[in-house]
């Protein structure tokens, strides 16, 4: 492996790593949004069930 090849390989791995990191952060944020929206729905539903019960 030449020096320039190694540099290109490291650059590609760095870009791939950043890409994977961004995707992981995106999935995590999306999952948190789902959890928050579920909580917003389930808390009032729980209160209504308590009042009815």
PDB file of N, CA and C in Angstrom:
ATOM      1  N   UNK A   1       0.840  -1.204   0.000  1.00  0.00           N
ATOM      2  CA  UNK A   1       0.000   0.000   0.000  1.00  0.00           C
ATOM      3  C   UNK A   1       0.875   1.255   0.000  1.00  0.00           C
ATOM      4  N   UNK A   2       0.602   2.127  -0.916  1.00  0.00           N
ATOM      5  CA  UNK A   2       1.350   3.384  -0.991  1.00  0.00           C
ATOM      6  C   UNK A   2       0.762   4.385  -0.009  1.00  0.00           C
ATOM      7  N   UNK A   3       1.498   5.447   0.214  1.00  0.00           N
ATOM      8  CA  UNK A   3       1.076   6.488   1.150  1.00  0.00           C
ATOM      9  C   UNK A   3      -0.234   7.140   0.723  1.00  0.00           C
ATOM     10  N   UNK A   4      -0.353   7.444  -0.581  1.00  0.00           N
ATOM     11  CA  UNK A   4      -1.560   8.098  -1.105  1.00  0.00           C
ATOM     12  C   UNK A   4      -2.774   7.164  -1.012  1.00  0.00           C
ATOM     13  N   UNK A   5      -2.551   5.851  -1.241  1.00  0.00           N
ATOM     14  CA  UNK A   5      -3.625   4.858  -1.131  1.00  0.00           C
ATOM     15  C   UNK A   5      -4.118   4.776   0.310  1.00  0.00           C
ATOM     16  N   UNK A   6      -3.176   4.772   1.226  1.00  0.00           N
ATOM     17  CA  UNK A   6      -3.500   4.712   2.654  1.00  0.00           C
ATOM     18  C   UNK A   6      -4.311   5.935   3.072  1.00  0.00           C
ATOM     19  N   UNK A   7      -3.891   7.098   2.584  1.00  0.00           N
ATOM     20  CA  UNK A   7      -4.588   8.348   2.896  1.00  0.00           C
ATOM     21  C   UNK A   7      -6.029   8.306   2.376  1.00  0.00           C
ATOM     22  N   UNK A   8      -6.203   7.821   1.139  1.00  0.00           N
ATOM     23  CA  UNK A   8      -7.545   7.707   0.552  1.00  0.00           C
ATOM     24  C   UNK A   8      -8.407   6.739   1.363  1.00  0.00           C
ATOM     25  N   UNK A   9      -7.807   5.619   1.779  1.00  0.00           N
ATOM     26  CA  UNK A   9      -8.515   4.611   2.568  1.00  0.00           C
ATOM     27  C   UNK A   9      -8.984   5.198   3.901  1.00  0.00           C
ATOM     28  N   UNK A  10      -8.085   5.917   4.574  1.00  0.00           N
ATOM     29  CA  UNK A  10      -8.406   6.551   5.859  1.00  0.00           C
ATOM     30  C   UNK A  10      -9.522   7.579   5.675  1.00  0.00           C
ATOM     31  N   UNK A  11      -9.441   8.354   4.599  1.00  0.00           N
ATOM     32  CA  UNK A  11     -10.457   9.363   4.293  1.00  0.00           C
ATOM     33  C   UNK A  11     -11.820   8.712   4.072  1.00  0.00           C
ATOM     34  N   UNK A  12     -11.831   7.623   3.284  1.00  0.00           N
ATOM     35  CA  UNK A  12     -13.083   6.896   3.022  1.00  0.00           C
ATOM     36  C   UNK A  12     -13.678   6.343   4.314  1.00  0.00           C
ATOM     37  N   UNK A  13     -12.827   5.774   5.164  1.00  0.00           N
ATOM     38  CA  UNK A  13     -13.285   5.212   6.442  1.00  0.00           C
ATOM     39  C   UNK A  13     -13.839   6.312   7.350  1.00  0.00           C
ATOM     40  N   UNK A  14     -13.179   7.470   7.351  1.00  0.00           N
ATOM     41  CA  UNK A  14     -13.626   8.612   8.150  1.00  0.00           C
ATOM     42  C   UNK A  14     -14.995   9.085   7.679  1.00  0.00           C
ATOM     43  N   UNK A  15     -15.163   9.229   6.367  1.00  0.00           N
ATOM     44  CA  UNK A  15     -16.439   9.664   5.779  1.00  0.00           C
ATOM     45  C   UNK A  15     -17.533   8.640   6.094  1.00  0.00           C
ATOM     46  N   UNK A  16     -17.199   7.352   5.947  1.00  0.00           N
ATOM     47  CA  UNK A  16     -18.150   6.277   6.249  1.00  0.00           C
ATOM     48  C   UNK A  16     -18.549   6.317   7.729  1.00  0.00           C
ATOM     49  N   UNK A  17     -17.570   6.529   8.593  1.00  0.00           N
ATOM     50  CA  UNK A  17     -17.816   6.615  10.036  1.00  0.00           C
ATOM     51  C   UNK A  17     -18.729   7.769  10.388  1.00  0.00           C
ATOM     52  N   UNK A  18     -18.488   8.930   9.792  1.00  0.00           N
ATOM     53  CA  UNK A  18     -19.330  10.115  10.020  1.00  0.00           C
ATOM     54  C   UNK A  18     -20.747   9.844   9.516  1.00  0.00           C
ATOM     55  N   UNK A  19     -20.849   9.229   8.347  1.00  0.00           N
ATOM     56  CA  UNK A  19     -22.152   8.879   7.759  1.00  0.00           C
ATOM     57  C   UNK A  19     -22.948   7.956   8.661  1.00  0.00           C
ATOM     58  N   UNK A  20     -22.283   6.906   9.151  1.00  0.00           N
ATOM     59  CA  UNK A  20     -22.935   5.945  10.050  1.00  0.00           C
ATOM     60  C   UNK A  20     -23.346   6.638  11.348  1.00  0.00           C
ATOM     61  N   UNK A  21     -22.490   7.505  11.862  1.00  0.00           N
ATOM     62  CA  UNK A  21     -22.794   8.264  13.076  1.00  0.00           C
ATOM     63  C   UNK A  21     -24.020   9.142  12.904  1.00  0.00           C
ATOM     64  N   UNK A  22     -24.100   9.833  11.772  1.00  0.00           N
ATOM     65  CA  UNK A  22     -25.253  10.700  11.478  1.00  0.00           C
ATOM     66  C   UNK A  22     -26.541   9.894  11.369  1.00  0.00           C
ATOM     67  N   UNK A  23     -26.468   8.735  10.724  1.00  0.00           N
ATOM     68  CA  UNK A  23     -27.638   7.857  10.585  1.00  0.00           C
ATOM     69  C   UNK A  23     -28.087   7.381  11.968  1.00  0.00           C
ATOM     70  N   UNK A  24     -27.123   6.977  12.797  1.00  0.00           N
ATOM     71  CA  UNK A  24     -27.429   6.498  14.148  1.00  0.00           C
ATOM     72  C   UNK A  24     -28.094   7.591  14.981  1.00  0.00           C
ATOM     73  N   UNK A  25     -27.573   8.825  14.899  1.00  0.00           N
ATOM     74  CA  UNK A  25     -28.153   9.969  15.612  1.00  0.00           C
ATOM     75  C   UNK A  25     -29.570  10.233  15.106  1.00  0.00           C
ATOM     76  N   UNK A  26     -29.744  10.170  13.795  1.00  0.00           N
ATOM     77  CA  UNK A  26     -31.064  10.362  13.182  1.00  0.00           C
ATOM     78  C   UNK A  26     -32.077   9.350  13.670  1.00  0.00           C
ATOM     79  N   UNK A  27     -31.674   8.075  13.693  1.00  0.00           N
ATOM     80  CA  UNK A  27     -32.558   7.003  14.168  1.00  0.00           C
ATOM     81  C   UNK A  27     -32.895   7.227  15.641  1.00  0.00           C
ATOM     82  N   UNK A  28     -31.896   7.584  16.443  1.00  0.00           N
ATOM     83  CA  UNK A  28     -32.090   7.821  17.878  1.00  0.00           C
ATOM     84  C   UNK A  28     -33.077   8.963  18.118  1.00  0.00           C
ATOM     85  N   UNK A  29     -32.920  10.065  17.385  1.00  0.00           N
ATOM     86  CA  UNK A  29     -33.813  11.222  17.522  1.00  0.00           C
ATOM     87  C   UNK A  29     -35.231  10.870  17.084  1.00  0.00           C
ATOM     88  N   UNK A  30     -35.344  10.100  15.988  1.00  0.00           N
ATOM     89  CA  UNK A  30     -36.643   9.654  15.478  1.00  0.00           C
ATOM     90  C   UNK A  30     -37.338   8.773  16.517  1.00  0.00           C
ATOM     91  N   UNK A  31     -36.560   7.872  17.138  1.00  0.00           N
ATOM     92  CA  UNK A  31     -37.080   6.970  18.168  1.00  0.00           C
ATOM     93  C   UNK A  31     -37.566   7.766  19.382  1.00  0.00           C
ATOM     94  N   UNK A  32     -36.804   8.790  19.778  1.00  0.00           N
ATOM     95  CA  UNK A  32     -37.201   9.646  20.902  1.00  0.00           C
ATOM     96  C   UNK A  32     -38.492  10.395  20.589  1.00  0.00           C
ATOM     97  N   UNK A  33     -38.643  10.875  19.359  1.00  0.00           N
ATOM     98  CA  UNK A  33     -39.867  11.573  18.941  1.00  0.00           C
ATOM     99  C   UNK A  33     -41.067  10.644  19.045  1.00  0.00           C
ATOM    100  N   UNK A  34     -40.890   9.393  18.611  1.00  0.00           N
ATOM    101  CA  UNK A  34     -41.962   8.395  18.695  1.00  0.00           C
ATOM    102  C   UNK A  34     -42.325   8.169  20.165  1.00  0.00           C
ATOM    103  N   UNK A  35     -41.329   7.998  21.019  1.00  0.00           N
ATOM    104  CA  UNK A  35     -41.565   7.785  22.452  1.00  0.00           C
ATOM    105  C   UNK A  35     -42.319   8.966  23.058  1.00  0.00           C
ATOM    106  N   UNK A  36     -41.923  10.183  22.701  1.00  0.00           N
ATOM    107  CA  UNK A  36     -42.570  11.385  23.231  1.00  0.00           C
ATOM    108  C   UNK A  36     -44.018  11.480  22.768  1.00  0.00           C
ATOM    109  N   UNK A  37     -44.272  11.185  21.496  1.00  0.00           N
ATOM    110  CA  UNK A  37     -45.636  11.250  20.966  1.00  0.00           C
ATOM    111  C   UNK A  37     -46.503  10.160  21.588  1.00  0.00           C
ATOM    112  N   UNK A  38     -45.929   8.992  21.832  1.00  0.00           N
ATOM    113  CA  UNK A  38     -46.656   7.902  22.496  1.00  0.00           C
ATOM    114  C   UNK A  38     -46.997   8.314  23.927  1.00  0.00           C
ATOM    115  N   UNK A  39     -46.054   8.941  24.614  1.00  0.00           N
ATOM    116  CA  UNK A  39     -46.290   9.413  25.979  1.00  0.00           C
ATOM    117  C   UNK A  39     -47.395  10.467  26.003  1.00  0.00           C
ATOM    118  N   UNK A  40     -47.395  11.377  25.030  1.00  0.00           N
ATOM    119  CA  UNK A  40     -48.429  12.416  24.938  1.00  0.00           C
ATOM    120  C   UNK A  40     -49.809  11.809  24.739  1.00  0.00           C
ATOM    121  N   UNK A  41     -49.873  10.700  24.002  1.00  0.00           N
ATOM    122  CA  UNK A  41     -51.152  10.022  23.754  1.00  0.00           C
ATOM    123  C   UNK A  41     -51.551   9.192  24.979  1.00  0.00           C
ATOM    124  N   UNK A  42     -50.605   8.454  25.548  1.00  0.00           N
ATOM    125  CA  UNK A  42     -50.924   7.502  26.614  1.00  0.00           C
ATOM    126  C   UNK A  42     -51.227   8.173  27.950  1.00  0.00           C
ATOM    127  N   UNK A  43     -50.609   9.312  28.250  1.00  0.00           N
ATOM    128  CA  UNK A  43     -50.865  10.007  29.524  1.00  0.00           C
ATOM    129  C   UNK A  43     -52.317  10.503  29.593  1.00  0.00           C
ATOM    130  N   UNK A  44     -52.820  11.259  28.605  1.00  0.00           N
ATOM    131  CA  UNK A  44     -54.235  11.666  28.651  1.00  0.00           C
ATOM    132  C   UNK A  44     -55.186  10.467  28.634  1.00  0.00           C
ATOM    133  N   UNK A  45     -54.850   9.430  27.859  1.00  0.00           N
ATOM    134  CA  UNK A  45     -55.683   8.219  27.798  1.00  0.00           C
ATOM    135  C   UNK A  45     -55.743   7.554  29.168  1.00  0.00           C
ATOM    136  N   UNK A  46     -54.617   7.490  29.839  1.00  0.00           N
ATOM    137  CA  UNK A  46     -54.550   6.929  31.194  1.00  0.00           C
ATOM    138  C   UNK A  46     -55.381   7.727  32.179  1.00  0.00           C
ATOM    139  N   UNK A  47     -55.314   9.052  32.077  1.00  0.00           N
ATOM    140  CA  UNK A  47     -56.102   9.929  32.957  1.00  0.00           C
ATOM    141  C   UNK A  47     -57.597   9.747  32.714  1.00  0.00           C
ATOM    142  N   UNK A  48     -57.993   9.647  31.456  1.00  0.00           N
ATOM    143  CA  UNK A  48     -59.407   9.448  31.094  1.00  0.00           C
ATOM    144  C   UNK A  48     -59.895   8.115  31.666  1.00  0.00           C
ATOM    145  N   UNK A  49     -59.076   7.074  31.528  1.00  0.00           N
ATOM    146  CA  UNK A  49     -59.431   5.755  32.067  1.00  0.00           C
ATOM    147  C   UNK A  49     -59.561   5.799  33.592  1.00  0.00           C
ATOM    148  N   UNK A  50     -58.691   6.561  34.258  1.00  0.00           N
ATOM    149  CA  UNK A  50     -58.769   6.718  35.716  1.00  0.00           C
ATOM    150  C   UNK A  50     -60.054   7.420  36.123  1.00  0.00           C
ATOM    151  N   UNK A  51     -60.409   8.472  35.376  1.00  0.00           N
ATOM    152  CA  UNK A  51     -61.632   9.243  35.666  1.00  0.00           C
ATOM    153  C   UNK A  51     -62.869   8.361  35.460  1.00  0.00           C
ATOM    154  N   UNK A  52     -62.883   7.630  34.340  1.00  0.00           N
ATOM    155  CA  UNK A  52     -64.013   6.740  34.028  1.00  0.00           C
ATOM    156  C   UNK A  52     -64.093   5.616  35.071  1.00  0.00           C
ATOM    157  N   UNK A  53     -62.922   5.040  35.390  1.00  0.00           N
ATOM    158  CA  UNK A  53     -62.859   3.914  36.337  1.00  0.00           C
ATOM    159  C   UNK A  53     -63.240   4.382  37.720  1.00  0.00           C
TER     160      UNK A  53
END
